[in-house]
Coordinates of C-alpha atoms and ligand atoms in Angstrom, one line a residue:
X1 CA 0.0 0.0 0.0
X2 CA 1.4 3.4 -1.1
X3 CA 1.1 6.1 1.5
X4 CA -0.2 9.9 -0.2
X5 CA -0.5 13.1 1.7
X6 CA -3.3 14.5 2.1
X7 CA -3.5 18.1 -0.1
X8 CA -6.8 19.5 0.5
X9 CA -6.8 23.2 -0.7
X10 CA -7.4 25.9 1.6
X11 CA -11.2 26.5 1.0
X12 CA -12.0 22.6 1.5
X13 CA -11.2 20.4 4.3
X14 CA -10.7 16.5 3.5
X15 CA -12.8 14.4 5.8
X16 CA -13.2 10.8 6.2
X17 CA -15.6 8.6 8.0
X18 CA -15.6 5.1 9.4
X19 CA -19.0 3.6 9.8
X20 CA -19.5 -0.7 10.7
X21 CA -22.8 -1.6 9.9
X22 CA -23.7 -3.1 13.3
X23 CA -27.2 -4.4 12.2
X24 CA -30.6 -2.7 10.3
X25 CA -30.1 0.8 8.7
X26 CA -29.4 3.3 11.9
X27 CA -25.5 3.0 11.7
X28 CA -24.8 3.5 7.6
X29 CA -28.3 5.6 8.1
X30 CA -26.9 8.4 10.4
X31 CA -23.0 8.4 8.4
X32 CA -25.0 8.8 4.8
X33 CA -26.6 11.7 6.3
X34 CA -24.2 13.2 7.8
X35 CA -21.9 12.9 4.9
X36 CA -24.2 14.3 2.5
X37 CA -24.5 17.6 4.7
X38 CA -20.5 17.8 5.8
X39 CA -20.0 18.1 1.7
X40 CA -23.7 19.8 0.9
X41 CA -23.4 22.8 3.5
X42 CA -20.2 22.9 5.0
X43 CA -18.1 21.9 1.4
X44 CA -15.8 19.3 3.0
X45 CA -14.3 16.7 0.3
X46 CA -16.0 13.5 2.0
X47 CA -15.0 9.8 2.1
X48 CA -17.1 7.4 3.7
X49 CA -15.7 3.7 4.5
X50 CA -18.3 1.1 4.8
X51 CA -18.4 -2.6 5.3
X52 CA -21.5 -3.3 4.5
X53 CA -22.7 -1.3 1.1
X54 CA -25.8 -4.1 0.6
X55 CA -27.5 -2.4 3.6
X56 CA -25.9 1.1 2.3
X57 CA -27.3 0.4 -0.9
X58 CA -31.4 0.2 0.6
X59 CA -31.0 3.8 1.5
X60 CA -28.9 4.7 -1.7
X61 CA -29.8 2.8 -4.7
X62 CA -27.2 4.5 -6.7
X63 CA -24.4 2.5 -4.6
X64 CA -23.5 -0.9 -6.4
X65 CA -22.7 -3.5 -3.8
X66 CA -20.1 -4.9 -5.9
X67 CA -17.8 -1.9 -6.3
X68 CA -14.7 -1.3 -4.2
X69 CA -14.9 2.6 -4.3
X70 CA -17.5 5.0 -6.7
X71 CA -19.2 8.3 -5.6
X72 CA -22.7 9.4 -4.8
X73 CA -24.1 12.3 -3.9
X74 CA -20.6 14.2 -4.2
X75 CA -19.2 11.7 -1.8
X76 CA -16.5 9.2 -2.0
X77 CA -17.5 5.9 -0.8
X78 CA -15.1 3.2 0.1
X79 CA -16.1 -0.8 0.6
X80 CA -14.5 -1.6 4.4
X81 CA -13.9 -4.8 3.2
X82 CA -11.9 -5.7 6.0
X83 CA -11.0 -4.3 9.5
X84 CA -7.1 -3.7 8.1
X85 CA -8.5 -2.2 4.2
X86 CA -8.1 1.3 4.9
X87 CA -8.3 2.3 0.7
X88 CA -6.2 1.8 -1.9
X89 CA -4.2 4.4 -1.4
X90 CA -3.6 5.6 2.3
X91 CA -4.6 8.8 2.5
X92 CA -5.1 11.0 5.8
X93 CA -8.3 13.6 6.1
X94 CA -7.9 16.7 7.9
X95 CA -10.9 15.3 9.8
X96 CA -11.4 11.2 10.5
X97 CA -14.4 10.5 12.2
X98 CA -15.0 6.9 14.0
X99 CA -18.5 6.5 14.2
X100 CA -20.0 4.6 16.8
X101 CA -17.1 2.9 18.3
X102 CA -16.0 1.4 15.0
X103 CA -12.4 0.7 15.0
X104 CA -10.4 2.3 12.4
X105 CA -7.4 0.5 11.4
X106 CA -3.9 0.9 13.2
X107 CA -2.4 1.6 9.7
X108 CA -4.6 4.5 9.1
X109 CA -4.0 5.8 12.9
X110 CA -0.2 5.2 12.8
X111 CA -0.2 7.3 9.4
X112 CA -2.8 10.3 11.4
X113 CA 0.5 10.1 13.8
X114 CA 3.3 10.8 11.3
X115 CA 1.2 13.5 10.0
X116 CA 2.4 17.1 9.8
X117 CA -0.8 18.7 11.0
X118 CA -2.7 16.5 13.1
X119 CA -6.5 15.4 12.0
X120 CA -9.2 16.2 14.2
X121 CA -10.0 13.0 15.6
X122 CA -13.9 12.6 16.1
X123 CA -15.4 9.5 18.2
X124 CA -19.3 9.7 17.2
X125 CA -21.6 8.4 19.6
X126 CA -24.7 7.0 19.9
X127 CA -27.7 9.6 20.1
X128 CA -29.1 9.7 24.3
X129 CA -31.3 12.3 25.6
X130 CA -29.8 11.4 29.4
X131 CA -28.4 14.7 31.2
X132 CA -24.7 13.2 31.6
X133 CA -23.8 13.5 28.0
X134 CA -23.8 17.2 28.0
X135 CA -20.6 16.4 30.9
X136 CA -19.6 14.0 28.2
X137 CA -19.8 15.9 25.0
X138 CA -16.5 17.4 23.8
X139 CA -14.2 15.6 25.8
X140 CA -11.0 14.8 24.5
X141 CA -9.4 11.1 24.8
X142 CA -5.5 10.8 24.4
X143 CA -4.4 8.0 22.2
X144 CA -2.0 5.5 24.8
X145 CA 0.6 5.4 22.5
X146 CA 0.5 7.8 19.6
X147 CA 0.8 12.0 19.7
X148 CA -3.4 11.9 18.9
X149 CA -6.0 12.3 20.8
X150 CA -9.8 11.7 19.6
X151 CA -12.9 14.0 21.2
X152 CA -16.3 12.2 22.1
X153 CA -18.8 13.9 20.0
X154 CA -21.7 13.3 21.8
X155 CA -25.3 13.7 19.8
X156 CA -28.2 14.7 22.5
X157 CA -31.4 16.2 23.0
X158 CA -30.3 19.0 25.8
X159 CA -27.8 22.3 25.7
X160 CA -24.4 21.4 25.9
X161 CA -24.4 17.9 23.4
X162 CA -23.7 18.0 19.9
X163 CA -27.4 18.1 18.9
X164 CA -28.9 15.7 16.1
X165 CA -28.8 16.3 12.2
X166 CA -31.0 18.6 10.4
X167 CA -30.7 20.0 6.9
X168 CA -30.9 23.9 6.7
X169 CA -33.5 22.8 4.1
X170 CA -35.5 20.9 5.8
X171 CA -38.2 23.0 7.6
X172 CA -38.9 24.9 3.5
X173 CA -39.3 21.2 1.9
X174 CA -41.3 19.9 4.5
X175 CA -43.5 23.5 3.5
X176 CA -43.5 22.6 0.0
X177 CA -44.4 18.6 0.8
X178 CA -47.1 18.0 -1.6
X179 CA -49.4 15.5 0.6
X180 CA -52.3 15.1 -2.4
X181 CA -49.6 14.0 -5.2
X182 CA -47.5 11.8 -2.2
X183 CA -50.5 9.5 -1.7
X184 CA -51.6 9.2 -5.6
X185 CA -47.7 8.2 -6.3
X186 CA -46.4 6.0 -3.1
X187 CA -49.8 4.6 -2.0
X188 CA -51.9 4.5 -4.6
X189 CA -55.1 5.9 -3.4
X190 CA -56.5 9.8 -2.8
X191 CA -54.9 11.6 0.4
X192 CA -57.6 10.4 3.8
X193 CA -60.2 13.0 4.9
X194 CA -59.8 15.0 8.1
X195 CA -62.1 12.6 9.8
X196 CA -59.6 9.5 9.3
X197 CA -56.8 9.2 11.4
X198 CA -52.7 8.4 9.8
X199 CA -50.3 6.4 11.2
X200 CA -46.8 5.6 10.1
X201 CA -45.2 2.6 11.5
X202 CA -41.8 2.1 11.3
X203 CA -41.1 -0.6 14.2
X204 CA -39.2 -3.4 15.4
X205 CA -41.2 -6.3 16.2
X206 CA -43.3 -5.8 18.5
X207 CA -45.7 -8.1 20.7
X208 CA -48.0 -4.8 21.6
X209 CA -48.6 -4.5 18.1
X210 CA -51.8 -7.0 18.1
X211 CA -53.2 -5.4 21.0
X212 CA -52.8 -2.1 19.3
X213 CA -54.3 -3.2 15.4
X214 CA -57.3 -4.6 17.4
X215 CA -58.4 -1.6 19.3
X216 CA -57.7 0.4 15.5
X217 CA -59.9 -2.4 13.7
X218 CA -62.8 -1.9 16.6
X219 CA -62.3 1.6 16.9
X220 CA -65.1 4.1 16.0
X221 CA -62.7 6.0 13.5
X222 CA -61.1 5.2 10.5
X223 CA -57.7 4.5 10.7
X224 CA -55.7 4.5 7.6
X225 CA -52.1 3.1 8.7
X226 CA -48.6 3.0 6.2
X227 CA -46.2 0.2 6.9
X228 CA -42.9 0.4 5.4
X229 CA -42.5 -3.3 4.9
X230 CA -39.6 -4.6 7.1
X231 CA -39.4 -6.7 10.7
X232 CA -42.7 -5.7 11.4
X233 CA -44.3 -7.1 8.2
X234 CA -44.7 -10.4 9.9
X235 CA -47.4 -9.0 12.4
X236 CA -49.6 -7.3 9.7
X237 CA -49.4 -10.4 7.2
X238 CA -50.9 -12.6 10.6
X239 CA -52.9 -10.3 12.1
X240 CA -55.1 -9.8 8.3
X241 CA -54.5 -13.3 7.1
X242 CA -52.4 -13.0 4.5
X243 CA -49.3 -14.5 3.0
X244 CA -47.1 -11.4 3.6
X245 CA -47.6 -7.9 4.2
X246 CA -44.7 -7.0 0.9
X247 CA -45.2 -3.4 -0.7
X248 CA -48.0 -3.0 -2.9
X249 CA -50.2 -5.0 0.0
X250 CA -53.5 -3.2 1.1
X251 CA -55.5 -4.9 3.7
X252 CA -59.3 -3.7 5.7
X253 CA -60.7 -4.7 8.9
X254 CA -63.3 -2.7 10.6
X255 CA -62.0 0.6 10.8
X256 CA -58.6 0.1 10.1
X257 CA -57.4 0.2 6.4
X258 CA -53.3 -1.0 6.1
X259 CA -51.4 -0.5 3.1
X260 CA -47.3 -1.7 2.5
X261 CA -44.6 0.5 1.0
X262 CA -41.4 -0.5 -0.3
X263 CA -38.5 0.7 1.2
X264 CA -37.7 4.2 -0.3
X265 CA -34.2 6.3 -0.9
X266 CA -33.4 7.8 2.3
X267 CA -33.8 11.6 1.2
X268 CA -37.5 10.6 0.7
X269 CA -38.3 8.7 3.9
X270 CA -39.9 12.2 5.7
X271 CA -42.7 12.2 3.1
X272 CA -43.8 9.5 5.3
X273 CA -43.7 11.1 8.4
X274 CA -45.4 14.0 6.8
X275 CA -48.1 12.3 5.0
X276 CA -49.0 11.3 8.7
X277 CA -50.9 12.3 11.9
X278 CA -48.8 10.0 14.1
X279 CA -45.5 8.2 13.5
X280 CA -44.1 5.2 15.1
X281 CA -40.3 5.3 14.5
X282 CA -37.6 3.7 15.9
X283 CA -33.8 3.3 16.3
X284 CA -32.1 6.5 15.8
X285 CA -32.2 8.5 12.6
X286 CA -36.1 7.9 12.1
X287 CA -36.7 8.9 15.6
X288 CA -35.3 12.3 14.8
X289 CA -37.1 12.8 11.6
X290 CA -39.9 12.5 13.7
X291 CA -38.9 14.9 15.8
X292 CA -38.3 17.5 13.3
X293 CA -41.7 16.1 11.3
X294 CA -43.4 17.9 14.1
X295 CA -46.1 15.6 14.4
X296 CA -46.8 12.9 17.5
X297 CA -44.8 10.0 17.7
X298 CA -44.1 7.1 19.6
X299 CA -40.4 5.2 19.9
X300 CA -39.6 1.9 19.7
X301 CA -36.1 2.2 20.9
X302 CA -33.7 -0.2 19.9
X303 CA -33.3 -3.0 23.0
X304 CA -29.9 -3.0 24.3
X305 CA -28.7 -5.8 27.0
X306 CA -29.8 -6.0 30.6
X307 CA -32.2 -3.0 29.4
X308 CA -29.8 -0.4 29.3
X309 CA -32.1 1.4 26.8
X310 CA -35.0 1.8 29.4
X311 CA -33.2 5.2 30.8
X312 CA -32.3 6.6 27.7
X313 CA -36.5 5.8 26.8
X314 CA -37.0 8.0 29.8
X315 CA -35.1 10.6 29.2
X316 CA -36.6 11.2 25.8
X317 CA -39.3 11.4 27.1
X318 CA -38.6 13.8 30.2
X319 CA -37.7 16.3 27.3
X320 CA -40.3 15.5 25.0
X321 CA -43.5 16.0 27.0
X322 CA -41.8 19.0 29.3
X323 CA -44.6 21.3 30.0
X324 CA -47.5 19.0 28.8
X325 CA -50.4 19.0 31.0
X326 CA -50.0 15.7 33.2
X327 CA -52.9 14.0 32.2
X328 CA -51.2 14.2 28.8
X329 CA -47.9 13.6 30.2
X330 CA -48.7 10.3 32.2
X331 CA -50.7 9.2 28.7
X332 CA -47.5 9.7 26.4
X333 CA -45.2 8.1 28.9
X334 CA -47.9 5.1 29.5
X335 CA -48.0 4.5 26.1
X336 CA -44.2 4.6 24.9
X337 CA -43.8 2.4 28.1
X338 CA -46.1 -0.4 26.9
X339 CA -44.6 -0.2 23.0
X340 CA -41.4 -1.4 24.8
X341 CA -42.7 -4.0 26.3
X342 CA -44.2 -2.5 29.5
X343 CA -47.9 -2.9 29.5
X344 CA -50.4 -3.1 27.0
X345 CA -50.6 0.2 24.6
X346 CA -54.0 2.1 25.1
X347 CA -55.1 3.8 21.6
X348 CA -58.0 5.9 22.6
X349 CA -56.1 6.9 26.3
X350 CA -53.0 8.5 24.4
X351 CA -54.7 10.3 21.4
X352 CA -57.4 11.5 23.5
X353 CA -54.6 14.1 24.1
X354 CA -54.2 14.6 20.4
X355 CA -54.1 18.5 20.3
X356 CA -51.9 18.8 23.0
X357 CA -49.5 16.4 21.8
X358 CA -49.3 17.8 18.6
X359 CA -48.8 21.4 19.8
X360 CA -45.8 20.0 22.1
X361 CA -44.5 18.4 18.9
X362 CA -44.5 21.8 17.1
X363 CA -43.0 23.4 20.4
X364 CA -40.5 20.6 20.9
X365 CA -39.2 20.7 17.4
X366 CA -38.5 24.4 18.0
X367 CA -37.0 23.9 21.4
X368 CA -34.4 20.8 19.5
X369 CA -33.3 23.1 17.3
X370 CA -32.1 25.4 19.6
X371 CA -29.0 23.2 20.5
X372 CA -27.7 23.3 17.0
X373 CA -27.4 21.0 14.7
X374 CA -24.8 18.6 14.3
X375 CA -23.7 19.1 11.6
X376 CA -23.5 22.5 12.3
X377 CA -22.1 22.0 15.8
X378 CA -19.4 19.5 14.4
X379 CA -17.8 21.9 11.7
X380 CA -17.6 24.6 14.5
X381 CA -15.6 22.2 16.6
X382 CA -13.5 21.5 13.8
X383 CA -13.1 25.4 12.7
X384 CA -11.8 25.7 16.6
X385 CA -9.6 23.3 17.0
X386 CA -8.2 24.2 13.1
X387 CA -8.3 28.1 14.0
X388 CA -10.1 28.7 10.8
X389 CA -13.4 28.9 9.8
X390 CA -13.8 27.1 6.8
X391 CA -16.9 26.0 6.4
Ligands
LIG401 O1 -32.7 0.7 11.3 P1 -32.7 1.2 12.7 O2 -33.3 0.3 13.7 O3 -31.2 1.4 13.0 C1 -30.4 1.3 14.2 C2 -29.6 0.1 14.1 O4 -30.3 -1.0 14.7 C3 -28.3 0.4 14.9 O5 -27.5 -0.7 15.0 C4 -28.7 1.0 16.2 O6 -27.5 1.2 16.8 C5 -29.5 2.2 16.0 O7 -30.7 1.9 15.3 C6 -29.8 2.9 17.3 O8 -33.4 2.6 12.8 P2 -33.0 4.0 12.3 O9 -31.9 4.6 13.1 O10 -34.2 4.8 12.4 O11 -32.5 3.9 10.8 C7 -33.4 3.6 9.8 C8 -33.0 4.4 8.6 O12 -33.7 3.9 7.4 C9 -33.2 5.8 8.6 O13 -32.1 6.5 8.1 C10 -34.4 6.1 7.7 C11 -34.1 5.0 6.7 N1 -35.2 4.6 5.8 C12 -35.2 4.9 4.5 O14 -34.2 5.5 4.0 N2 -36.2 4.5 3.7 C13 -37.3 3.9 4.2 O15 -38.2 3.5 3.4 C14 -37.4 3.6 5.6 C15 -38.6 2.9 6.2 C16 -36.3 4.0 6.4

């Protein structure tokens, strides 16, 4: 392997991210993002390294699985083929970002420690709402045997974390979302009346999910509900008695009416959210779409071991449903509770408080966007620790 310095000019600062596909879409999901933005708005030559581009290439189409390195969306992508592969040629960014804990190979760090100008060494974490990761956020780590040291970049929900992604675009194209010509195209049918009810769901599996399609079937309003097909496909295909629940699948019982969509490019996943009254997400980038979709939503959050999830649940919510009125409050909290696994969900108890959940959506949104975003929060970092503001 031939070893190349890096000569970004002036004006555009050479990043590179690391991103191990762990499992489903939320690793590659937040990096793709996040790349697309560091070279969109900040105009940073980006390189994204990832082992797994079949999973990249659900969210991407335009990434072929069988390529070794190609570009999309004005970023280079490299296939992580191995733990050791760190490109073709080694070449070090100004900035290398690990995300997630990944492990970026000792060649590529050793190289970062012969460079002239040291990279800025970002450790991305995982997104928490808990109050310690404002202490957390920023922190730098010395490397125990090179001249490096890496800073936790901590995403959160409060003032003092890094914040979560969000486009400068975003709020004007969610303005512009045409709902009428959305349904026609992705679903097929004419956009539900006022009188019907939405609901997105984007979910794990979920054993509160037959409790939850009964009450909608024996409900007294219609309920028109959009399933992305995926692990909860499973549930819908039993619950109506079909085969599968695959895109292009529309099913009635009662008062509920389900339809199937196929998986869509990522850039177009918050038409969903939008189309909707309420969105079930999950993981980590949908569940801050949702947030920024300013509508109600409820989180399946994704299970960790000996339930070390269960306080980060919490602390979403603690920020979420601030200032709600409590019989609002103790209905939200109930019902995220019993959609991970506490109890069973109660429909007509949590969107009884429909207006005031959606106002505290709109207010919420609002108050998350306050702490920056991310991306935003990120390049600042960098322009301080570079002395110049280059993005
Ligand atoms: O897929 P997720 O569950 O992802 C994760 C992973 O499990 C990861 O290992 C874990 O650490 C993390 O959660 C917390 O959920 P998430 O984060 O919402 O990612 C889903 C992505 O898929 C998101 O970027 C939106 C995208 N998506 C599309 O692009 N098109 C679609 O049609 C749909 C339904 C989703």
């Amino acid at each position: 392997m031939s070893t190349a310095s890096t000569t970004s000019s002036p004006q555009e600062l050479a990043c590179d991210i690391f991103c191990a596909v762990v499992d489903n879409f939320g690793d590659i999901g937040v990096c793709w993002r996040l790349a697309r933005q560091l070279r969109a708005e900040h105009g940073w030559r980006m390189r994204l390294f990832v082992d797994d581009l079949a999973v990249f290439h659900a969210l991407c189409p335009a990434v072929d699985a069988s390529r070794a390195r190609q570009e999309a969306a004005g970023v280079v992508i490299e296939h992580w083929r191995e733990p050791a592969h760190a490109g073709e040629t080694l070449q070090i960014a100004d900035v290398v970002i690990e995300a997630f804990a990944c492990e970026i190979p000792h060649a590529y760090i050793a190289a970062m420690a012969r460079r002239e100008t040291k990279p800025v060494w970002i450790n991305l974490e995982y997104l928490s709402g808990e109050d310690w990761v404002a202490d957390f956020h920023g922190r730098p780590s010395p490397h125990p045997r090179h001249a490096l040291d890496k800073t936790f970049f901590f995403p959160g929900l409060g003032a003092g974390t890094g914040g979560v992604l969000k486009e400068r675009g975003l709020d004007d194209a969610r303005a512009r979302f045409d709902a009428a010509a959305w349904w026609r195209e992705r679903v097929g049918v004419e956009r539900p009346d006022d009188a019907s009810t939405v609901v997105s769901l984007f979910s794990y599996e979920n054993p509160a999910v037959d409790a939850l399609l009964a009450q909608w079937r024996d409900g007294a309003s219609r309920i028109v509900l959009l399933v992305p097909e995926g692990r909860i496909s499973g549930a819908l295909a039993r619950f109506f008695g079909v085969p599968k629940f695959a895109a292009g699948t529309s099913a009635r019982a009662g008062a509920l009416e389900a339809h199937a969509l196929g998986f869509v490019e990522q850039p177009r996943f918050d038409e969903l959210l939008w189309a909707a009254d309420v969105n079930f997400v999950r993981g980590e980038d949908s569940f801050v779409r949702a947030q920024w979709a300013r509508k109600p939503f409820v989180w399946h959050i994704y299970p960790q071991a000996d339930d070390a999830h269960l306080p980060k649940l919490d602390a979403a919510l603690a920020h979420y449903t601030r200032g709600l009125p409590p019989a609002a409050e103790r209905a939200i909290t109930r019902f995220w509770h019993a959609w991970n696994g506490a109890g069973v969900p109660d429909w007509a108890d949590f969107w009884r408080h429909r207006r005031q959940l959606e106002a505290r959506a709109s207010q919420w949104a609002d108050e998350l966007a306050r702490v920056g975003d991310l991306a935003g929060n990120l390049a600042a970092h960098v322009a301080a620790r570079t002395g110049a503001d280059r993005t």
